[in-house]
Amino acid sequence: MKYYEVDFHIHIKTLNEPEGCGPDCGMLLQDVRDIIAANAGETGFETFEDTDDGIKGYVRTDMFDAGALAQSMEDLPFGNISVTYDVREAEDKDWNEQWEKEGFEPIIVNGMCIIHDGRHLPEKTDYETSVEIDARFAFGTGTHETTRMMVQALTETELAGKSVLDCGCGTGILGIVALKRGAAMATGYDIDEWSVDNARHNAIINMVDDRYEALLGDASVLDGITRKYDVVTANINRNILLADMPKFRNMMAEKARLLLSGFYIEDIDVLKEKAEEHGLQFERYENDNNWACMALRLA
């Protein structure tokens, strides 16, 4: 699968310090990175990594929309900041190989679920749920706010004997957490073939592969599934959540629960309205660093 690598350069100026952005530079730079990632994510970008002067993003060549990207950068809500970017074809290899080599430190969610890789084993082993993730990308390991909130939501959901659908499965982490917390079966799908292979691999190393299925494709793959699910999860960007809401609803069993993340607090109202149009009741939301996670239930 071919990708474009887009290098976003952030230029910050202030009136009193024309050569720099003062003591709050680091904080402001990270805020701008987050907004660039959110805006670019709505145009099809899948993953990001920080650089010294900005952020680098990756998007499939067949999903790249130059006009939409340019508009998303014009919509940045900062008067003293400008963003330029360069687009090039990414090397045809695992372009986040360094992440694979370094891995991540164990992450504890809600005091009961620990997520770790094979290189950084937890010191304690008495958590209710222990999940090992051999990740190709940082997103989908628990290092990102949205993934942590989704895992927390699963720890607060009754899963024993339930069926789970994970939309945009990435590493497979949500389906695997659900299975290790008692779910009977889980199905995940993703448009990225690397993610699908990675999810299958992670299901194997967590010994839940006999109950886990990963499918390649977008929400249209759901058209070939006749069963209904008790819990549906989707950690994707706002625009895809809005577009695919009818398909999520169609896959839900009676009194099923829908868990959503991948969007900002400011997006809650529009997503809530869309969900209610399809007979879903809003339960609650959580937030972490302005990212949000929403729980809904089929009325």
Short mmCIF file of C-alpha atoms in Angstrom, two decimals:
data_model
loop_
_atom_site.label_atom_id
_atom_site.label_comp_id
_atom_site.label_asym_id
_atom_site.label_seq_id
_atom_site.Cartn_x
_atom_site.Cartn_y
_atom_site.Cartn_z
CA MET A 1 0.00 0.00 0.00
CA LYS A 2 1.41 3.39 -1.05
CA TYR A 3 1.50 6.40 1.28
CA TYR A 4 2.35 10.08 1.11
CA GLU A 5 4.50 11.53 3.87
CA VAL A 6 3.56 15.13 4.66
CA ASP A 7 5.93 17.23 6.76
CA PHE A 8 4.09 20.10 8.50
CA HIS A 9 6.30 23.01 9.62
CA ILE A 10 4.88 25.27 12.34
CA HIS A 11 5.98 28.92 12.42
CA ILE A 12 5.14 30.81 15.63
CA LYS A 13 5.66 34.53 16.22
CA THR A 14 4.73 36.90 19.04
CA LEU A 15 4.75 40.69 19.19
CA ASN A 16 7.16 40.93 22.11
CA GLU A 17 9.51 38.12 21.02
CA PRO A 18 9.81 38.17 17.23
CA GLU A 19 12.57 35.57 17.26
CA GLY A 20 10.76 33.06 19.43
CA CYS A 21 7.55 32.20 21.20
CA GLY A 22 8.66 32.66 24.82
CA PRO A 23 8.49 30.26 27.76
CA ASP A 24 5.16 28.79 26.60
CA CYS A 25 6.58 27.80 23.21
CA GLY A 26 6.63 24.07 23.93
CA MET A 27 3.05 24.02 25.17
CA LEU A 28 1.80 26.10 22.24
CA LEU A 29 3.69 23.97 19.72
CA GLN A 30 2.07 20.81 21.04
CA ASP A 31 -1.37 22.40 20.91
CA VAL A 32 -0.83 23.31 17.27
CA ARG A 33 0.44 19.79 16.53
CA ASP A 34 -2.76 18.34 18.02
CA ILE A 35 -4.99 20.61 15.93
CA ILE A 36 -3.06 19.89 12.74
CA ALA A 37 -3.42 16.17 13.40
CA ALA A 38 -7.16 16.54 14.06
CA ASN A 39 -7.75 18.63 10.92
CA ALA A 40 -5.58 16.45 8.69
CA GLY A 41 -7.17 13.34 10.18
CA GLU A 42 -10.53 14.51 8.88
CA THR A 43 -9.07 14.53 5.34
CA GLY A 44 -7.86 10.91 5.51
CA PHE A 45 -4.52 10.98 7.37
CA GLU A 46 -3.98 7.85 9.47
CA THR A 47 -0.98 8.40 11.71
CA PHE A 48 1.39 11.14 12.87
CA GLU A 49 4.74 11.64 14.57
CA ASP A 50 6.22 14.77 16.13
CA THR A 51 9.18 16.56 14.54
CA ASP A 52 11.39 19.34 15.91
CA ASP A 53 9.38 22.10 14.25
CA GLY A 54 6.01 20.47 13.74
CA ILE A 55 4.50 17.12 12.88
CA LYS A 56 4.75 14.52 10.15
CA GLY A 57 1.63 12.79 8.84
CA TYR A 58 0.94 9.79 6.61
CA VAL A 59 -1.97 9.30 4.23
CA ARG A 60 -2.72 6.65 1.64
CA THR A 61 -2.07 7.94 -1.89
CA ASP A 62 -5.57 6.92 -2.97
CA MET A 63 -7.08 8.85 -0.03
CA PHE A 64 -5.06 12.04 -0.45
CA ASP A 65 -7.10 15.17 -1.22
CA ALA A 66 -4.79 18.14 -1.77
CA GLY A 67 -7.64 20.66 -1.78
CA ALA A 68 -9.16 19.36 1.45
CA LEU A 69 -5.75 19.40 3.14
CA ALA A 70 -5.08 22.99 2.06
CA GLN A 71 -8.50 24.07 3.39
CA SER A 72 -7.92 22.28 6.70
CA MET A 73 -4.70 24.23 7.21
CA GLU A 74 -6.45 27.52 6.45
CA ASP A 75 -8.98 26.70 9.18
CA LEU A 76 -6.36 26.73 11.97
CA PRO A 77 -7.62 29.05 14.76
CA PHE A 78 -4.37 30.95 15.36
CA GLY A 79 -3.49 34.46 14.29
CA ASN A 80 0.22 34.39 15.10
CA ILE A 81 0.95 30.97 13.61
CA SER A 82 1.46 29.82 10.06
CA VAL A 83 1.89 26.29 8.76
CA THR A 84 3.66 25.14 5.65
CA TYR A 85 3.97 21.56 4.48
CA ASP A 86 5.84 19.39 2.02
CA VAL A 87 4.35 16.30 0.35
CA ARG A 88 6.44 13.36 -0.81
CA GLU A 89 5.95 9.67 -1.41
CA ALA A 90 6.78 7.64 1.69
CA GLU A 91 9.33 4.88 1.38
CA ASP A 92 7.66 1.61 0.47
CA LYS A 93 8.39 -0.02 3.80
CA ASP A 94 7.28 0.09 7.41
CA TRP A 95 7.97 3.81 7.79
CA ASN A 96 7.46 3.69 11.55
CA GLU A 97 10.10 0.99 12.00
CA GLN A 98 11.79 2.88 14.84
CA TRP A 99 8.61 2.64 16.90
CA GLU A 100 8.58 -1.13 16.38
CA LYS A 101 12.17 -1.35 17.59
CA GLU A 102 11.72 0.85 20.67
CA GLY A 103 8.20 -0.11 21.75
CA PHE A 104 6.49 1.57 24.71
CA GLU A 105 6.44 1.47 28.49
CA PRO A 106 3.54 -0.40 30.16
CA ILE A 107 0.30 1.59 30.39
CA ILE A 108 -2.21 1.08 33.20
CA VAL A 109 -5.86 1.94 32.50
CA ASN A 110 -8.45 2.37 35.26
CA GLY A 111 -6.24 0.48 37.70
CA MET A 112 -7.31 -2.85 36.28
CA CYS A 113 -5.96 -3.22 32.74
CA ILE A 114 -2.27 -3.13 31.79
CA ILE A 115 -1.08 -2.83 28.19
CA HIS A 116 2.51 -3.63 27.34
CA ASP A 117 4.75 -4.83 24.54
CA GLY A 118 7.12 -7.78 24.53
CA ARG A 119 10.15 -5.62 25.35
CA HIS A 120 8.77 -3.84 28.41
CA LEU A 121 7.17 -6.40 30.71
CA PRO A 122 5.14 -5.14 33.69
CA GLU A 123 6.68 -5.34 37.15
CA LYS A 124 3.32 -6.39 38.61
CA THR A 125 1.22 -9.18 37.13
CA ASP A 126 -1.90 -9.06 39.31
CA TYR A 127 -4.02 -6.82 37.07
CA GLU A 128 -7.45 -8.07 36.05
CA THR A 129 -6.54 -7.79 32.39
CA SER A 130 -3.08 -7.94 30.79
CA VAL A 131 -2.74 -7.29 27.07
CA GLU A 132 0.43 -7.52 25.00
CA ILE A 133 0.54 -5.39 21.86
CA ASP A 134 3.26 -5.81 19.25
CA ALA A 135 2.53 -2.56 17.44
CA ARG A 136 3.60 -1.22 14.06
CA PHE A 137 2.40 2.25 15.05
CA ALA A 138 2.14 4.19 18.30
CA PHE A 139 -1.55 4.85 17.74
CA GLY A 140 -3.52 1.91 19.08
CA THR A 141 -1.29 0.94 21.98
CA GLY A 142 -2.77 3.05 24.76
CA THR A 143 -0.24 5.88 24.45
CA HIS A 144 -2.91 8.07 22.84
CA GLU A 145 -5.70 9.65 24.89
CA THR A 146 -8.49 8.26 22.72
CA THR A 147 -7.24 4.67 22.98
CA ARG A 148 -6.89 4.91 26.76
CA MET A 149 -10.41 6.29 27.11
CA MET A 150 -11.84 3.56 24.91
CA VAL A 151 -10.07 0.87 26.93
CA GLN A 152 -11.38 2.47 30.12
CA ALA A 153 -14.92 2.47 28.69
CA LEU A 154 -14.55 -1.25 27.96
CA THR A 155 -13.44 -1.91 31.56
CA GLU A 156 -16.68 -0.24 32.66
CA THR A 157 -18.88 -2.26 30.28
CA GLU A 158 -20.39 -5.68 30.99
CA LEU A 159 -18.72 -7.91 28.40
CA ALA A 160 -19.22 -11.48 29.62
CA GLY A 161 -20.53 -13.56 26.74
CA LYS A 162 -21.02 -10.49 24.52
CA SER A 163 -20.13 -10.00 20.86
CA VAL A 164 -17.97 -7.00 19.93
CA LEU A 165 -17.45 -5.11 16.67
CA ASP A 166 -14.40 -2.82 16.42
CA CYS A 167 -14.59 -0.33 13.55
CA GLY A 168 -11.13 0.81 12.45
CA CYS A 169 -9.39 -1.82 14.56
CA GLY A 170 -5.77 -0.68 14.15
CA THR A 171 -3.65 -2.93 16.36
CA GLY A 172 -6.75 -4.88 17.43
CA ILE A 173 -6.36 -3.62 20.99
CA LEU A 174 -10.03 -2.92 21.71
CA GLY A 175 -11.29 -6.27 20.49
CA ILE A 176 -8.50 -8.06 22.35
CA VAL A 177 -9.21 -6.18 25.60
CA ALA A 178 -12.89 -7.09 25.25
CA LEU A 179 -12.11 -10.77 24.68
CA LYS A 180 -9.74 -10.92 27.63
CA ARG A 181 -12.49 -9.37 29.76
CA GLY A 182 -14.99 -12.07 28.88
CA ALA A 183 -16.46 -11.24 25.47
CA ALA A 184 -17.43 -14.32 23.48
CA MET A 185 -16.19 -13.09 20.09
CA ALA A 186 -14.91 -9.98 18.34
CA THR A 187 -14.76 -8.75 14.76
CA GLY A 188 -12.53 -5.88 13.67
CA TYR A 189 -12.01 -4.18 10.34
CA ASP A 190 -9.58 -1.59 9.00
CA ILE A 191 -8.76 -0.01 5.64
CA ASP A 192 -5.01 -0.52 6.23
CA GLU A 193 -3.72 -4.00 5.39
CA TRP A 194 -0.79 -3.51 7.79
CA SER A 195 -3.27 -2.88 10.61
CA VAL A 196 -5.33 -5.96 9.76
CA ASP A 197 -2.23 -8.17 9.75
CA ASN A 198 -1.04 -6.56 12.99
CA ALA A 199 -4.43 -7.11 14.66
CA ARG A 200 -4.39 -10.78 13.70
CA HIS A 201 -0.85 -11.12 15.02
CA ASN A 202 -1.78 -9.47 18.33
CA ALA A 203 -4.79 -11.75 18.70
CA ILE A 204 -2.45 -14.73 18.37
CA ILE A 205 0.08 -13.56 20.96
CA ASN A 206 -2.81 -12.86 23.38
CA MET A 207 -4.23 -16.34 22.66
CA VAL A 208 -7.65 -15.08 21.58
CA ASP A 209 -7.27 -15.68 17.85
CA ASP A 210 -9.88 -18.45 17.92
CA ARG A 211 -12.48 -15.79 18.82
CA TYR A 212 -11.13 -12.84 16.82
CA GLU A 213 -11.65 -12.00 13.16
CA ALA A 214 -9.99 -9.07 11.33
CA LEU A 215 -11.36 -7.92 7.97
CA LEU A 216 -9.75 -5.63 5.38
CA GLY A 217 -11.85 -2.74 4.13
CA ASP A 218 -13.98 0.22 5.15
CA ALA A 219 -17.47 0.12 6.64
CA SER A 220 -18.78 -1.47 3.45
CA VAL A 221 -17.40 -4.82 4.70
CA LEU A 222 -20.27 -4.77 7.20
CA ASP A 223 -22.72 -5.29 4.34
CA GLY A 224 -21.64 -8.94 4.19
CA ILE A 225 -22.18 -9.60 7.92
CA THR A 226 -25.60 -10.81 9.03
CA ARG A 227 -25.06 -11.07 12.80
CA LYS A 228 -25.68 -8.25 15.27
CA TYR A 229 -23.26 -7.12 17.99
CA ASP A 230 -23.77 -6.28 21.67
CA VAL A 231 -20.94 -3.73 21.79
CA VAL A 232 -19.67 -1.61 18.89
CA THR A 233 -16.49 0.46 19.20
CA ALA A 234 -15.13 3.06 16.79
CA ASN A 235 -12.03 5.17 17.44
CA ILE A 236 -11.87 7.09 14.15
CA ASN A 237 -12.04 10.74 13.12
CA ARG A 238 -15.25 12.76 13.38
CA ASN A 239 -16.17 12.82 9.70
CA ILE A 240 -15.93 9.04 9.31
CA LEU A 241 -17.93 8.54 12.50
CA LEU A 242 -20.67 10.78 11.11
CA ALA A 243 -20.65 9.10 7.71
CA ASP A 244 -20.66 5.55 9.09
CA MET A 245 -23.14 6.06 11.96
CA PRO A 246 -25.99 4.37 10.01
CA LYS A 247 -23.83 1.28 9.46
CA PHE A 248 -22.82 1.16 13.14
CA ARG A 249 -26.50 1.34 14.10
CA ASN A 250 -27.42 -1.41 11.67
CA MET A 251 -24.91 -3.79 13.28
CA MET A 252 -26.22 -3.29 16.83
CA ALA A 253 -28.27 -5.89 18.68
CA GLU A 254 -31.14 -4.96 21.00
CA LYS A 255 -29.90 -2.69 23.83
CA ALA A 256 -26.38 -2.72 22.34
CA ARG A 257 -23.82 -0.13 23.38
CA LEU A 258 -21.82 2.12 21.04
CA LEU A 259 -18.48 3.57 22.19
CA LEU A 260 -16.97 6.37 20.09
CA SER A 261 -13.71 8.32 20.21
CA GLY A 262 -11.21 9.99 17.90
CA PHE A 263 -12.76 13.47 18.12
CA TYR A 264 -12.62 16.62 20.23
CA ILE A 265 -15.03 17.86 22.91
CA GLU A 266 -16.27 20.47 20.42
CA ASP A 267 -17.55 17.64 18.18
CA ILE A 268 -19.77 16.01 20.82
CA ASP A 269 -22.98 17.85 19.95
CA VAL A 270 -22.89 17.07 16.22
CA LEU A 271 -22.10 13.39 16.87
CA LYS A 272 -24.78 13.17 19.55
CA GLU A 273 -27.34 14.67 17.17
CA LYS A 274 -26.39 12.24 14.42
CA ALA A 275 -26.61 9.28 16.80
CA GLU A 276 -30.04 10.34 18.08
CA GLU A 277 -31.29 10.50 14.48
CA HIS A 278 -30.62 6.76 14.35
CA GLY A 279 -32.32 5.86 17.60
CA LEU A 280 -29.29 5.95 19.87
CA GLN A 281 -29.48 7.40 23.38
CA PHE A 282 -26.60 9.45 24.74
CA GLU A 283 -25.26 8.10 28.05
CA ARG A 284 -22.15 10.09 28.92
CA TYR A 285 -18.78 11.28 27.74
CA GLU A 286 -15.25 11.48 29.10
CA ASN A 287 -12.44 13.78 28.04
CA ASP A 288 -8.67 13.76 28.20
CA ASN A 289 -6.61 16.70 26.92
CA ASN A 290 -9.63 17.92 24.91
CA TRP A 291 -10.09 14.53 23.22
CA ALA A 292 -13.48 12.95 23.92
CA CYS A 293 -15.00 9.50 24.29
CA MET A 294 -18.77 9.04 24.08
CA ALA A 295 -21.02 6.17 25.18
CA LEU A 296 -24.45 5.64 23.59
CA ARG A 297 -27.04 2.89 23.81
CA LEU A 298 -29.67 1.60 21.42
CA ALA A 299 -33.01 2.80 22.75
#
